Coordinates of C-alpha atoms in Angstrom, one line a residue:
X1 CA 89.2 125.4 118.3
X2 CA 92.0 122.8 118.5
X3 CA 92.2 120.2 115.1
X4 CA 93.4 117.0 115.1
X5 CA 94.3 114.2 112.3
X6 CA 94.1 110.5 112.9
X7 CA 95.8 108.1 110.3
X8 CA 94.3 104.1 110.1
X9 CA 96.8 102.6 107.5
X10 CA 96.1 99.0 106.1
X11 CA 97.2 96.8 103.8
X12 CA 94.7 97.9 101.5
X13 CA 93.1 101.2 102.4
X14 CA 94.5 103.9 103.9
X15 CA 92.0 106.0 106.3
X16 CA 92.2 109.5 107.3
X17 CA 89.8 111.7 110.0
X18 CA 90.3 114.9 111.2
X19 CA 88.9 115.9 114.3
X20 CA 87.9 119.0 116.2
X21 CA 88.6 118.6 120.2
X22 CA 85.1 117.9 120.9
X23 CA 85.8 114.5 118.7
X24 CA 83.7 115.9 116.4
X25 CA 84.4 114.6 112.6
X26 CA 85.3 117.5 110.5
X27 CA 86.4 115.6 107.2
X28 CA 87.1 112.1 105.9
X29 CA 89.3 110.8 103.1
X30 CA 90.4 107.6 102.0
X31 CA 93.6 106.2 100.2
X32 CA 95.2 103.4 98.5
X33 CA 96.9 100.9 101.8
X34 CA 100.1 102.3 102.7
X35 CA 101.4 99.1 104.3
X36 CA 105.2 99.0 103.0
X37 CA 105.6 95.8 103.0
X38 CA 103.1 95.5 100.5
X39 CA 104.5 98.3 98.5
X40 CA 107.2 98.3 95.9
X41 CA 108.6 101.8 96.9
X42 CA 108.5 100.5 100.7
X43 CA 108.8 103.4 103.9
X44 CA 109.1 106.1 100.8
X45 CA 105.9 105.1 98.7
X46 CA 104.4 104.7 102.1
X47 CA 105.1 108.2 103.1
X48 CA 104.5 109.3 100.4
X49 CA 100.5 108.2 99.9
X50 CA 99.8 109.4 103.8
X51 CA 101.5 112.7 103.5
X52 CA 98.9 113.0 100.1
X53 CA 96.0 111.5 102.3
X54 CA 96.5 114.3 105.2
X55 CA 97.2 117.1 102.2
X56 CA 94.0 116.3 100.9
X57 CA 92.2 116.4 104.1
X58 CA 93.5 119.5 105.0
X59 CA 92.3 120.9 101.6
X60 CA 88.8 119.8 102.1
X61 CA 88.6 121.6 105.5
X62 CA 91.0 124.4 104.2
X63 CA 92.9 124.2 107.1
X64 CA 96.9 124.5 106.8
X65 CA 99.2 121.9 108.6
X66 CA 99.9 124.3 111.2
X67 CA 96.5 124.7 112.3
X68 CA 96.9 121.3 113.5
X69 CA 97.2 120.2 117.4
X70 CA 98.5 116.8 117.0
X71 CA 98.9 113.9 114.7
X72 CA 98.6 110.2 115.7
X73 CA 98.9 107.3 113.2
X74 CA 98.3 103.3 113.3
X75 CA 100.6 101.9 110.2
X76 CA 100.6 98.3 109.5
X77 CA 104.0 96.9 108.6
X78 CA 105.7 99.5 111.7
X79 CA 106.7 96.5 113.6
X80 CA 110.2 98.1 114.8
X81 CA 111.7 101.3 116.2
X82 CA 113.8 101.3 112.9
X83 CA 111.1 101.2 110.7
X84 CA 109.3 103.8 112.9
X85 CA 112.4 106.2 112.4
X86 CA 112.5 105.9 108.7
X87 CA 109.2 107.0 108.4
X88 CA 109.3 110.0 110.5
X89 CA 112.2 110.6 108.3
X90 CA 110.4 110.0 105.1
X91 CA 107.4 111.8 106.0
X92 CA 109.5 114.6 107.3
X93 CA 110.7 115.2 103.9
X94 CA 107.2 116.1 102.6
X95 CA 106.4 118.1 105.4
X96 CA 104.6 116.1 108.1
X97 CA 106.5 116.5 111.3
X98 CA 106.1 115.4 115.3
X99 CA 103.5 112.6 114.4
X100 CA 103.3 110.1 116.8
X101 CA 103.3 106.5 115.1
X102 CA 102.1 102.9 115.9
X103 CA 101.8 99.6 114.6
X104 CA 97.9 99.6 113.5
X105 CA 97.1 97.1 116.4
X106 CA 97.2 99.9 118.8
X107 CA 94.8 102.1 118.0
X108 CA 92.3 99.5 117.7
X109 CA 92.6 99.1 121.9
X110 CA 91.9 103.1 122.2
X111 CA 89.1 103.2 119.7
X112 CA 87.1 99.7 121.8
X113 CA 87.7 100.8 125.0
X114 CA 89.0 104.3 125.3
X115 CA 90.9 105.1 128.2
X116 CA 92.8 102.0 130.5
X117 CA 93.9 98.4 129.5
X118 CA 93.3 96.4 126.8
X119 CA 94.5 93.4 124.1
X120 CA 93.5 94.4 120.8
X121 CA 93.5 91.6 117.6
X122 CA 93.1 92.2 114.3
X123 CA 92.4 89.6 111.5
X124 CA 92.2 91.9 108.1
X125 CA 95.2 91.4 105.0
X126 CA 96.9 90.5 108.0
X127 CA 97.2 89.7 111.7
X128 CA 98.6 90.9 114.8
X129 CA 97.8 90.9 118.2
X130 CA 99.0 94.5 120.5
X131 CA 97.8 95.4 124.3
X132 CA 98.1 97.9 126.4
X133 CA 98.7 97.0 129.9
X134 CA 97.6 98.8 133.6
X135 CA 100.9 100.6 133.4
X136 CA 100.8 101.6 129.7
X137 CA 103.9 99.3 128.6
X138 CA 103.0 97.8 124.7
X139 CA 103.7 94.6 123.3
X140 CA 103.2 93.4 120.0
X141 CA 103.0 89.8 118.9
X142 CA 102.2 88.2 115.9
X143 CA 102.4 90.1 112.8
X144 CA 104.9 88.2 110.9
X145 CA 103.0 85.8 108.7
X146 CA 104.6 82.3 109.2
X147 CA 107.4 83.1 110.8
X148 CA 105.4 84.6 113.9
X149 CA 102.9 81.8 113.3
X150 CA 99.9 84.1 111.9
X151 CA 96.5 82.2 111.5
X152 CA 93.0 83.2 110.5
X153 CA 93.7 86.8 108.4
X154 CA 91.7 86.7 105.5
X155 CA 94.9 85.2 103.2
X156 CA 95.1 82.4 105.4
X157 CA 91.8 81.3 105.7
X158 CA 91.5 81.5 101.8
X159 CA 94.2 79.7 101.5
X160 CA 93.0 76.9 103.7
X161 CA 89.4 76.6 102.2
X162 CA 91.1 76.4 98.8
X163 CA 93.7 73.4 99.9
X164 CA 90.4 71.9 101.5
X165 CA 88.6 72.2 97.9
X166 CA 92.1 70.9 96.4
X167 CA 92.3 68.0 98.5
X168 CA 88.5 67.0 97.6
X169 CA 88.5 67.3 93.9
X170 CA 92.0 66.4 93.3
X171 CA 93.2 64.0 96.0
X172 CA 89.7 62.3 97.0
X173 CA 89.9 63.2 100.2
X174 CA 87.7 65.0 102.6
X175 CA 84.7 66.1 101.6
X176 CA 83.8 69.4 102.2
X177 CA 80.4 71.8 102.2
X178 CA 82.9 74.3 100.7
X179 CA 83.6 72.5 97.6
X180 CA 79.7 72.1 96.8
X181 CA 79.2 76.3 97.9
X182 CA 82.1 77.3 95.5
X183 CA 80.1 74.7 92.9
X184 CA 77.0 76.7 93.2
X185 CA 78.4 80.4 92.9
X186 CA 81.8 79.9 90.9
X187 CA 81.3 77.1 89.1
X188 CA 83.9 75.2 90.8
X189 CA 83.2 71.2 90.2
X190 CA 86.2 70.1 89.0
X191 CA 90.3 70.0 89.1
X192 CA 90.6 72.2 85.7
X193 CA 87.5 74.9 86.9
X194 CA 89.7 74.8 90.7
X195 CA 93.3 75.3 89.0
X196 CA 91.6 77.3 86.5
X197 CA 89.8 80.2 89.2
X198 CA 93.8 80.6 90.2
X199 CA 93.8 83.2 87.5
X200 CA 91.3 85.0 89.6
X201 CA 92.6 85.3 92.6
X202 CA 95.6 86.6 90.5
X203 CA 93.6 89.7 89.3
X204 CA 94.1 92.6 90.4
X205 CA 90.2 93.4 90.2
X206 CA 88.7 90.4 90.6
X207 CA 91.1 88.7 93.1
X208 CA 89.7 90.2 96.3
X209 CA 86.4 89.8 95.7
X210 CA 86.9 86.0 94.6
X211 CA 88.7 85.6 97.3
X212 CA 85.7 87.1 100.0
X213 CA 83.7 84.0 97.8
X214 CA 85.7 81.6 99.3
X215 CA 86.0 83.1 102.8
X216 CA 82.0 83.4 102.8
X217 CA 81.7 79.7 101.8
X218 CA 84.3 78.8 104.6
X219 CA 82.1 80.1 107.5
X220 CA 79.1 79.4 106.1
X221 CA 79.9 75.5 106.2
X222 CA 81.5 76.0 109.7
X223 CA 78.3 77.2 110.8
X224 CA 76.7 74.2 109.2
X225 CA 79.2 72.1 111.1
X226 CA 81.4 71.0 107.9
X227 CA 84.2 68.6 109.6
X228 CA 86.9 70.1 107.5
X229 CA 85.9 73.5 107.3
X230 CA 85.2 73.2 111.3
X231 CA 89.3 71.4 111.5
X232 CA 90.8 74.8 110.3
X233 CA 88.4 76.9 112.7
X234 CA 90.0 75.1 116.0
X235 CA 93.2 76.0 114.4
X236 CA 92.2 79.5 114.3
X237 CA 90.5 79.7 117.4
X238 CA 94.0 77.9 119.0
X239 CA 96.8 80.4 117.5
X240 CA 94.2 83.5 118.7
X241 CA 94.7 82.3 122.7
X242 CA 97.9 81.7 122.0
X243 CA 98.4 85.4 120.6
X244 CA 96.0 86.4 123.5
X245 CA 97.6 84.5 126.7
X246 CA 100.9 85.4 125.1
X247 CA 100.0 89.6 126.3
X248 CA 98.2 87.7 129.7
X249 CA 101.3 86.0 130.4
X250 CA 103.7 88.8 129.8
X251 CA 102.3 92.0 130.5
X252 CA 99.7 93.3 133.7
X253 CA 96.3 92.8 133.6
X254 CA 93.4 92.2 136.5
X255 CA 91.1 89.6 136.4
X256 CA 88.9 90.4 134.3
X257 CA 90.8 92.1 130.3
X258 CA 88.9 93.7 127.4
X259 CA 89.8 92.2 123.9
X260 CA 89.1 94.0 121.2
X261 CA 88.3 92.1 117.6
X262 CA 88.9 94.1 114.5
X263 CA 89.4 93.6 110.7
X264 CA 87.2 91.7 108.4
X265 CA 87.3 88.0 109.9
X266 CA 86.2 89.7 113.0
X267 CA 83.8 92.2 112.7
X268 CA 82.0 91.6 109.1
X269 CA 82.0 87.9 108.3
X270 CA 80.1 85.3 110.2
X271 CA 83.0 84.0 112.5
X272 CA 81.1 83.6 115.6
X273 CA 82.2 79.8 116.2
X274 CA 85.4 80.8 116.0
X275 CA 85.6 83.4 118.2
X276 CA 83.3 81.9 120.8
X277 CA 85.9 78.7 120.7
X278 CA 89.0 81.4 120.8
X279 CA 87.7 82.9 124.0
X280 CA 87.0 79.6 125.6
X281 CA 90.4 78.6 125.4
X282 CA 91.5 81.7 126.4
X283 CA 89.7 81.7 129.6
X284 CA 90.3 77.9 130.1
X285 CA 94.5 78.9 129.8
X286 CA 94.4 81.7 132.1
X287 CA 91.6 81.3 134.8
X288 CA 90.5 84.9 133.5
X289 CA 87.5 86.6 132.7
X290 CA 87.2 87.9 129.6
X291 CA 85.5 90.3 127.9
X292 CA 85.6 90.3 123.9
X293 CA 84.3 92.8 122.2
X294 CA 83.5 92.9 118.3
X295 CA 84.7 96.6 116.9
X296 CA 81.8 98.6 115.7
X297 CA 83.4 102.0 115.4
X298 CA 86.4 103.3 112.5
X299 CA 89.9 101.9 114.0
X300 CA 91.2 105.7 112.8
X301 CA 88.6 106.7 116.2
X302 CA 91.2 105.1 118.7
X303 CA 93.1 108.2 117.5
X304 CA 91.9 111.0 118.4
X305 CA 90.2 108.8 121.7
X306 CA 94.5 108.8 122.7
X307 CA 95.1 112.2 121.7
X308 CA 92.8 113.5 124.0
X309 CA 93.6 110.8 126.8
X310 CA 96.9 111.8 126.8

């Protein structure tokens, strides 16, 4: 029996699988992200939490690393061939050799639609937008915050449903549905209860799940047609084709391309008009068909689904 380890790394979890070559799950385990951009030790610290995540799962199938067939991991934050070097390097020291490595964005392709062509685009901590073309080339776009233009990640979108609430209760201006659902569950009525729930989003413990509050609120007065909530949902919708006709424009596809949605905005909050606007503008760009698919499977499956391809 041949054993294989895939590796999902995220901003703020870190996902391991190891399968048999019947793709078969034979253990799980789960770390802290190892995204080293977020990370104080950078490539190092990175290294250092997946080489523990893969010891681990190792351990709980009592398996050794040479029992192992093949290695393939998605990293967010491995944007460049430099910072793919340094953490072969890294990870070299601590004993994990000949893995194959990719931005995260990738193996989100192989784990919607298996084998053949794709556009994959992820809106978690982060964004970026990667495909997969009919002759296997790879591009990546987005994936820099502002400086690549990044919109709709979970950050963003807070940060637009809290300027929203800011400009309500402290300029006057634009009411908002968002204001009055972040009244009702936070307590948020006023400019020293907004400035005040900063604190919170500053907490480590408290921060993420405030901050999922806010998101929640956003869609859910979206869906209830809120103007301004319903402003920053064309914005999203807009910067998504452009990610999208950005691969359609460069790279070859037929007529009709699989896009596959992952991360949170995509697959576990209620971002439908979104998504149903960001495909209509796609389609309206490029004169293609489309077909977008919402990812209902572990990314860490598009691994061992290109292991096996390959």
């Amino acid at each position: 029996m041949k054993y294989y380890i895939g590796v999902d790394g995220g901003g703020t979890k870190t996902a391991f699988a190891l399968f048999d070559e019947n793709k078969n799950v034979v253990a799980q385990n789960e770390t802290e992200g190892s995204n080293h951009e977020n990370l104080e030790g950078a490539i190092p610290q990175a290294a250092g939490i997946i080489a523990g995540g893969i010891n681990g799962l190792l351990e709980k199938a009592s398996l050794k690393f040479d029992d192992i067939s093949g290695i393939l991991m998605g990293l967010a934050g491995i944007d460049h061939p430099y910072q793919h070097d340094e953490m072969q390097v890294e990870l070299g020291k601590l004993g994990i050799t000949g893995a194959r490595i990719y931005n995260d964005g990738f193996i989100v392709i192989k784990a919607g639609v298996g084998a053949g062509a794709g556009i994959g685009y992820n809106c978690g901590t982060g964004t970026c937008c990667n495909c997969l073309d009919n002759d296997g080339n790879m591009l990546q776009i987005g994936g820099f915050d502002v400086l690549s233009g990044d919109k709709g990640n979970g950050h963003w979108v807070g940060a637009q449903a809290f300027r929203i609430m800011y400009d309500e209760i402290c300029l006057g201006k634009g009411k908002s549905q968002i204001t009055a659902l972040m009244g009702e569950k936070a307590g948020i009525k006023d400019r020293d209860t907004l400035l005040g729930s900063l604190a919170i989003l500053e907490d480590e413990e408290k921060g993420e799940e405030f901050l999922r509050m806010i998101i929640v609120s956003f869609f859910e007065a979206a869906n209830n047609n809120d103007e301004e909530a319903l402003k920053v949902i064309e914005e999203m919708a807009q910067r998504g084709a452009d990610f999208i006709c950005g691969h359609v424009n460069k790279m070859n596809f037929g007529d009709e391309i699989n896009v596959v949605l992952s991360g949170s905005i995509h697959t576990k909050l209620p971002s439908q008009k979104y998504t149903e606007r960001m495909a209509e503008l796609a389609a309206q760009r490029t004169g293609r068909k489309f077909n977008f698919i919402k990812l209902n499977c572990a990314p860490v499956t598009g691994c061992i689904n290109w292991l096996l391809e390959d």
